[in-house]
mmCIF file of C-alpha atoms in Angstrom:
data_model
loop_
_atom_site.group_PDB
_atom_site.id
_atom_site.type_symbol
_atom_site.label_atom_id
_atom_site.label_comp_id
_atom_site.label_asym_id
_atom_site.label_seq_id
_atom_site.Cartn_x
_atom_site.Cartn_y
_atom_site.Cartn_z
ATOM 1 C CA MET A 215 -17.821 8.274 -2.061
ATOM 2 C CA ARG A 216 -20.409 9.248 0.051
ATOM 3 C CA PHE A 217 -20.001 10.248 3.633
ATOM 4 C CA GLN A 218 -22.441 11.316 6.826
ATOM 5 C CA LEU A 219 -21.674 11.351 10.412
ATOM 6 C CA LEU A 220 -25.276 10.365 11.458
ATOM 7 C CA PRO A 221 -26.733 12.809 13.927
ATOM 8 C CA SER A 222 -26.816 11.649 17.861
ATOM 9 C CA THR A 223 -28.174 14.662 19.864
ATOM 10 C CA ILE A 224 -32.465 16.230 20.855
ATOM 11 C CA ASP A 225 -33.150 18.610 21.638
ATOM 12 C CA ASN A 226 -36.916 19.599 22.225
ATOM 13 C CA GLY A 227 -38.178 16.508 20.812
ATOM 14 C CA GLN A 228 -35.230 18.389 17.328
ATOM 15 C CA VAL A 229 -32.415 16.210 15.691
ATOM 16 C CA THR A 230 -29.627 19.361 16.472
ATOM 17 C CA GLY A 231 -26.211 19.888 14.668
ATOM 18 C CA LYS A 232 -24.737 18.677 18.011
ATOM 19 C CA GLN A 233 -23.021 15.608 18.876
ATOM 20 C CA HIS A 234 -23.005 13.282 21.649
ATOM 21 C CA LEU A 235 -22.094 10.303 19.446
ATOM 22 C CA SER A 236 -19.917 9.462 16.782
ATOM 23 C CA CYS A 237 -21.024 7.171 13.850
ATOM 24 C CA PHE A 238 -19.614 8.019 10.093
ATOM 25 C CA VAL A 239 -20.827 6.318 7.617
ATOM 26 C CA ILE A 240 -19.049 5.456 4.312
ATOM 27 C CA ASP A 241 -20.896 4.074 0.797
ATOM 28 C CA ASP A 242 -23.682 3.224 3.638
ATOM 29 C CA CYS A 243 -22.195 0.477 4.257
ATOM 30 C CA VAL A 244 -18.795 1.080 6.519
ATOM 31 C CA THR A 245 -18.890 2.928 9.590
ATOM 32 C CA ILE A 246 -16.469 4.328 10.766
ATOM 33 C CA ASP A 247 -17.064 4.566 14.914
ATOM 34 C CA ALA A 248 -20.458 3.465 15.992
ATOM 35 C CA GLY A 249 -21.504 5.561 18.501
ATOM 36 C CA SER A 250 -24.943 6.408 17.166
ATOM 37 C CA LEU A 251 -24.694 3.199 14.575
ATOM 38 C CA ALA A 252 -28.164 1.549 15.951
ATOM 39 C CA MET A 253 -30.827 4.905 16.670
ATOM 40 C CA SER A 254 -29.758 6.616 13.434
ATOM 41 C CA THR A 255 -28.861 4.751 10.898
ATOM 42 C CA THR A 256 -31.803 4.445 8.526
ATOM 43 C CA ARG A 257 -33.164 1.260 7.088
ATOM 44 C CA SER A 258 -31.093 0.690 3.739
ATOM 45 C CA GLN A 259 -28.001 1.252 6.281
ATOM 46 C CA LYS A 260 -29.120 -0.871 8.855
ATOM 47 C CA GLU A 261 -29.538 -4.067 5.885
ATOM 48 C CA GLN A 262 -26.162 -3.105 4.306
ATOM 49 C CA ILE A 263 -23.514 -2.061 7.426
ATOM 50 C CA ARG A 264 -21.664 -5.298 8.717
ATOM 51 C CA ASP A 265 -18.297 -4.390 8.770
ATOM 52 C CA VAL A 266 -17.816 -1.628 11.494
ATOM 53 C CA VAL A 267 -13.743 0.574 11.949
ATOM 54 C CA LEU A 268 -13.177 1.642 15.826
ATOM 55 C CA THR A 269 -10.734 4.672 16.179
ATOM 56 C CA HIS A 270 -10.859 3.242 20.272
ATOM 57 C CA ALA A 271 -13.342 2.254 22.307
ATOM 58 C CA HIS A 272 -14.723 5.394 23.958
ATOM 59 C CA ILE A 273 -18.318 4.801 24.719
ATOM 60 C CA ASP A 274 -19.423 7.870 23.115
ATOM 61 C CA HIS A 275 -17.195 5.787 19.755
ATOM 62 C CA ILE A 276 -18.563 2.047 20.506
ATOM 63 C CA ALA A 277 -22.421 2.966 21.834
ATOM 64 C CA GLY A 278 -24.321 1.700 19.418
ATOM 65 C CA LEU A 279 -22.812 -1.341 18.120
ATOM 66 C CA PRO A 280 -24.338 -3.429 20.954
ATOM 67 C CA LEU A 281 -27.275 -2.601 19.757
ATOM 68 C CA PHE A 282 -27.212 -2.699 16.659
ATOM 69 C CA ILE A 283 -26.266 -6.492 16.556
ATOM 70 C CA ASP A 284 -29.316 -7.272 19.394
ATOM 71 C CA ASP A 285 -31.913 -5.459 16.696
ATOM 72 C CA LEU A 286 -30.103 -7.356 13.777
ATOM 73 C CA PHE A 287 -29.522 -10.576 15.552
ATOM 74 C CA SER A 288 -31.830 -13.037 13.875
ATOM 75 C CA SER A 289 -31.125 -11.740 10.701
ATOM 76 C CA ILE A 290 -27.775 -11.219 9.844
ATOM 77 C CA ASP A 291 -26.787 -13.452 7.445
ATOM 78 C CA LYS A 292 -23.411 -12.326 7.900
ATOM 79 C CA PRO A 293 -21.095 -12.306 10.547
ATOM 80 C CA VAL A 294 -20.933 -7.618 11.302
ATOM 81 C CA GLU A 295 -16.891 -7.959 11.627
ATOM 82 C CA ILE A 296 -15.534 -5.388 13.558
ATOM 83 C CA TYR A 297 -11.892 -3.643 12.654
ATOM 84 C CA ALA A 298 -9.857 -2.524 16.247
ATOM 85 C CA THR A 299 -6.720 -3.298 17.880
ATOM 86 C CA PRO A 300 -5.829 -6.148 19.653
ATOM 87 C CA GLU A 301 -6.313 -3.400 22.541
ATOM 88 C CA VAL A 302 -9.808 -1.760 22.105
ATOM 89 C CA ILE A 303 -10.313 -5.567 20.851
ATOM 90 C CA LYS A 304 -9.495 -6.449 25.070
ATOM 91 C CA ILE A 305 -11.123 -4.201 25.962
ATOM 92 C CA LEU A 306 -14.298 -4.868 23.839
ATOM 93 C CA LYS A 307 -14.369 -8.399 25.066
ATOM 94 C CA LYS A 308 -13.648 -7.824 28.824
ATOM 95 C CA ASP A 309 -15.823 -4.604 29.583
ATOM 96 C CA ILE A 310 -18.645 -4.292 27.174
ATOM 97 C CA PHE A 311 -19.764 -7.864 25.784
ATOM 98 C CA ASN A 312 -19.272 -10.020 28.347
ATOM 99 C CA TRP A 313 -21.960 -11.690 29.967
ATOM 100 C CA LYS A 314 -22.628 -8.042 32.728
ATOM 101 C CA VAL A 315 -22.330 -4.962 30.609
ATOM 102 C CA TYR A 316 -24.312 -6.561 27.346
ATOM 103 C CA PRO A 317 -24.133 -10.242 25.611
ATOM 104 C CA ASP A 318 -21.053 -11.445 24.359
ATOM 105 C CA PHE A 319 -21.991 -12.229 20.982
ATOM 106 C CA ALA A 320 -18.964 -13.849 19.615
ATOM 107 C CA GLU A 321 -20.617 -16.714 21.564
ATOM 108 C CA LEU A 322 -24.316 -16.723 20.276
ATOM 109 C CA GLU A 323 -25.434 -18.016 16.680
ATOM 110 C CA ASN A 324 -28.677 -17.347 14.223
ATOM 111 C CA GLU A 325 -29.904 -19.893 12.439
ATOM 112 C CA ASN A 326 -27.474 -18.146 9.171
ATOM 113 C CA GLY A 327 -24.233 -18.573 11.960
ATOM 114 C CA PRO A 328 -21.657 -16.397 14.076
ATOM 115 C CA VAL A 329 -23.505 -12.827 14.540
ATOM 116 C CA VAL A 330 -20.428 -10.930 15.175
ATOM 117 C CA SER A 331 -16.387 -11.372 14.069
ATOM 118 C CA TYR A 332 -13.323 -9.634 15.419
ATOM 119 C CA CYS A 333 -10.641 -8.042 12.887
ATOM 120 C CA PRO A 334 -7.325 -7.876 14.691
ATOM 121 C CA ILE A 335 -5.817 -4.796 12.703
ATOM 122 C CA ALA A 336 -2.425 -3.412 13.023
ATOM 123 C CA ILE A 337 -0.635 0.223 12.997
ATOM 124 C CA GLU A 338 -0.013 1.499 9.790
ATOM 125 C CA GLU A 339 -0.489 -1.986 7.705
ATOM 126 C CA GLU A 340 -3.487 -1.129 5.535
ATOM 127 C CA PHE A 341 -6.364 -3.723 4.779
ATOM 128 C CA ARG A 342 -9.530 -3.797 2.781
ATOM 129 C CA VAL A 343 -13.429 -3.200 3.865
ATOM 130 C CA GLU A 344 -15.963 -4.322 1.628
ATOM 131 C CA HIS A 345 -14.051 -1.371 -1.441
ATOM 132 C CA LEU A 346 -11.313 0.836 0.763
ATOM 133 C CA THR A 347 -8.548 0.498 2.011
ATOM 134 C CA PHE A 348 -7.926 1.450 5.603
ATOM 135 C CA LYS A 349 -4.650 2.273 6.630
ATOM 136 C CA PRO A 350 -5.254 3.074 10.608
ATOM 137 C CA VAL A 351 -2.226 5.739 11.972
ATOM 138 C CA SER A 352 -1.473 6.343 15.712
ATOM 139 C CA VAL A 353 -2.440 9.424 17.198
ATOM 140 C CA ASN A 354 -2.583 11.355 21.291
ATOM 141 C CA HIS A 355 -5.073 10.309 22.952
ATOM 142 C CA LYS A 356 -6.286 9.463 26.679
ATOM 143 C CA VAL A 357 -6.585 5.700 25.098
ATOM 144 C CA PRO A 358 -4.915 2.956 22.602
ATOM 145 C CA ALA A 359 -6.661 5.395 19.239
ATOM 146 C CA VAL A 360 -5.830 5.474 15.559
ATOM 147 C CA GLY A 361 -6.682 7.994 13.239
ATOM 148 C CA PHE A 362 -7.170 6.157 9.483
ATOM 149 C CA ILE A 363 -6.743 7.268 5.944
ATOM 150 C CA VAL A 364 -9.313 6.086 4.057
ATOM 151 C CA SER A 365 -9.761 5.529 0.013
ATOM 152 C CA ASP A 366 -11.207 3.734 -2.503
ATOM 153 C CA ALA A 367 -8.431 4.399 -5.468
ATOM 154 C CA ARG A 368 -10.537 7.407 -7.148
ATOM 155 C CA THR A 369 -10.668 9.454 -2.692
ATOM 156 C CA LYS A 370 -9.343 9.971 -0.199
ATOM 157 C CA PHE A 371 -9.596 10.998 3.378
ATOM 158 C CA ALA A 372 -8.269 11.007 6.613
ATOM 159 C CA ILE A 373 -9.784 11.779 10.284
ATOM 160 C CA THR A 374 -7.849 11.800 13.516
ATOM 161 C CA GLY A 375 -10.474 9.944 16.085
ATOM 162 C CA ASP A 376 -9.688 11.672 19.152
ATOM 163 C CA THR A 377 -6.448 13.743 19.712
ATOM 164 C CA ALA A 378 -4.374 15.654 20.471
ATOM 165 C CA GLU A 379 -1.185 17.203 18.843
ATOM 166 C CA MET A 380 -0.276 14.483 17.274
ATOM 167 C CA GLU A 381 3.073 13.228 14.982
ATOM 168 C CA GLU A 382 3.089 10.051 13.336
ATOM 169 C CA PHE A 383 -1.014 11.132 11.621
ATOM 170 C CA TRP A 384 1.030 14.270 10.436
ATOM 171 C CA ASN A 385 3.745 11.987 8.592
ATOM 172 C CA HIS A 386 1.779 9.540 7.087
ATOM 173 C CA VAL A 387 -1.160 12.227 5.698
ATOM 174 C CA ASN A 388 1.694 14.777 4.773
ATOM 175 C CA SER A 389 2.874 11.727 2.753
ATOM 176 C CA GLU A 390 -0.037 11.984 0.369
ATOM 177 C CA VAL A 391 0.269 12.859 -3.053
ATOM 178 C CA SER A 392 -2.912 14.698 -2.734
ATOM 179 C CA LEU A 393 -6.601 14.646 -0.461
ATOM 180 C CA ASN A 394 -9.905 15.247 -0.681
ATOM 181 C CA ALA A 395 -10.667 16.416 2.596
ATOM 182 C CA LEU A 396 -8.950 15.906 6.183
ATOM 183 C CA LEU A 397 -11.192 15.295 8.856
ATOM 184 C CA ILE A 398 -10.036 16.236 12.719
ATOM 185 C CA GLU A 399 -11.242 16.749 15.607
ATOM 186 C CA CYS A 400 -11.398 19.741 18.203
ATOM 187 C CA ALA A 401 -13.514 19.151 21.420
ATOM 188 C CA PHE A 402 -12.616 22.301 24.002
ATOM 189 C CA PRO A 403 -13.348 26.113 23.616
ATOM 190 C CA ASN A 404 -10.267 27.415 24.570
ATOM 191 C CA ARG A 405 -10.960 28.484 28.288
ATOM 192 C CA LEU A 406 -11.304 24.627 28.778
ATOM 193 C CA ASN A 407 -7.334 24.042 27.695
ATOM 194 C CA GLU A 408 -6.459 22.425 31.312
ATOM 195 C CA LEU A 409 -9.045 20.012 30.407
ATOM 196 C CA ALA A 410 -8.653 19.279 27.258
ATOM 197 C CA GLU A 411 -4.750 18.839 27.338
ATOM 198 C CA SER A 412 -5.207 15.718 31.160
ATOM 199 C CA SER A 413 -8.245 14.366 28.627
ATOM 200 C CA HIS A 414 -5.496 14.376 24.988
ATOM 201 C CA HIS A 415 -7.886 16.740 22.911
ATOM 202 C CA LEU A 416 -7.513 19.299 20.698
ATOM 203 C CA THR A 417 -9.171 23.454 21.677
ATOM 204 C CA PRO A 418 -8.911 26.480 19.005
ATOM 205 C CA SER A 419 -6.050 27.239 19.560
ATOM 206 C CA ARG A 420 -4.560 23.739 20.009
ATOM 207 C CA LEU A 421 -5.613 23.022 17.013
ATOM 208 C CA LYS A 422 -4.841 25.831 14.983
ATOM 209 C CA ARG A 423 -0.740 25.386 15.741
ATOM 210 C CA GLU A 424 -1.265 22.095 14.693
ATOM 211 C CA LEU A 425 -2.926 22.757 11.310
ATOM 212 C CA GLU A 426 0.763 24.572 11.069
ATOM 213 C CA ARG A 427 2.379 21.275 10.641
ATOM 214 C CA PHE A 428 -0.730 20.072 7.024
ATOM 215 C CA LYS A 429 1.580 20.048 3.969
ATOM 216 C CA LEU A 430 -1.355 20.260 1.653
ATOM 217 C CA SER A 431 -2.487 23.718 1.533
ATOM 218 C CA ASP A 432 -6.052 22.994 -0.413
ATOM 219 C CA CYS A 433 -7.381 20.588 0.481
ATOM 220 C CA PRO A 434 -10.714 20.756 2.441
ATOM 221 C CA ILE A 435 -10.120 20.353 6.658
ATOM 222 C CA TYR A 436 -13.298 19.766 8.826
ATOM 223 C CA VAL A 437 -13.193 20.118 12.531
ATOM 224 C CA ILE A 438 -15.379 16.537 14.426
ATOM 225 C CA ASN A 439 -16.401 15.560 17.927
ATOM 226 C CA VAL A 440 -17.069 19.011 18.723
ATOM 227 C CA LYS A 441 -18.850 18.189 23.032
ATOM 228 C CA PRO A 442 -22.175 19.551 22.516
ATOM 229 C CA MET A 443 -22.024 21.839 25.837
ATOM 230 C CA TYR A 444 -19.208 24.382 24.227
ATOM 231 C CA CYS A 445 -20.095 23.172 20.235
ATOM 232 C CA ASP A 446 -21.372 27.527 19.396
ATOM 233 C CA GLU A 447 -18.491 28.513 21.687
ATOM 234 C CA VAL A 448 -15.982 26.333 19.821
ATOM 235 C CA HIS A 449 -17.385 27.478 17.008
ATOM 236 C CA ASP A 450 -17.151 30.639 17.415
ATOM 237 C CA GLU A 451 -13.478 30.265 18.162
ATOM 238 C CA LEU A 452 -13.051 28.202 15.335
ATOM 239 C CA ASP A 453 -14.391 31.214 12.954
ATOM 240 C CA LYS A 454 -12.240 34.214 14.909
ATOM 241 C CA LEU A 455 -9.170 32.495 13.946
ATOM 242 C CA GLY A 456 -9.743 32.611 10.052
ATOM 243 C CA ILE A 457 -8.335 29.344 9.545
ATOM 244 C CA GLU A 458 -8.372 28.779 5.669
ATOM 245 C CA ASN A 459 -9.632 25.722 4.348
ATOM 246 C CA LEU A 460 -11.717 25.289 7.404
ATOM 247 C CA LYS A 461 -14.610 24.116 8.110
ATOM 248 C CA ILE A 462 -17.672 22.233 10.774
ATOM 249 C CA LEU A 463 -18.698 18.919 9.288
ATOM 250 C CA LYS A 464 -22.362 19.151 9.276
ATOM 251 C CA VAL A 465 -24.334 16.189 11.294
ATOM 252 C CA GLY A 466 -26.578 14.363 9.093
ATOM 253 C CA ARG A 467 -25.325 15.757 6.254
ATOM 254 C CA VAL A 468 -23.564 13.814 2.561
ATOM 255 C CA TYR A 469 -20.988 14.193 1.250
ATOM 256 C CA GLU A 470 -19.989 13.962 -1.919
ATOM 257 C CA TRP A 471 -16.233 13.478 -2.642
#
């Protein structure tokens, strides 16, 4: 399985390791979230990606979705399928694809037919996307949100998306025999704990306590969704904690699991 966090942040004209937007590409054909989907995909990825799986509807996780569909509108011969909980789909229809913020592509067709299809998903009910199986699991964010356990029958990983302290997620992850990777957020430095708590995010100290609940001790752990303004600070605090098997997921790097 190939896995990549797409770049999203420019500094002095250069792509950096910081991250304003979240968009993870699996095997160049399926994405989890769509923050930088239109802006950072390669031409080959644009030709292949027609399935987008969403954790939640915050703008940093969906910003590139309307632009991606817009860019490809005339050439789409298979609808872009958007997999999300009914709550997230409702937000997309009401607040994004509403003809005020952006066109409602679900009402439009090109010469090949429909260009968008919504695919509702249910918590804890597995669904197939291409060659992948996704299991949505509840996490703890300010809005309706899920994480996923994702498998291609040989490789399996878990991803939280945005979250604070969790219950159901750990119950499901710890029931797995093995995982090739755990991806978990850590948005703010410790000094902004009050902000992290009110917005339902983690800090390094709170992340450490959460990982004490993770039973698969030999599994590589990757930190994601660090707020770019605090990136260096969060990284330094995580280094000082010395958490075994923990690394920062590198923006743009292709991981092979």
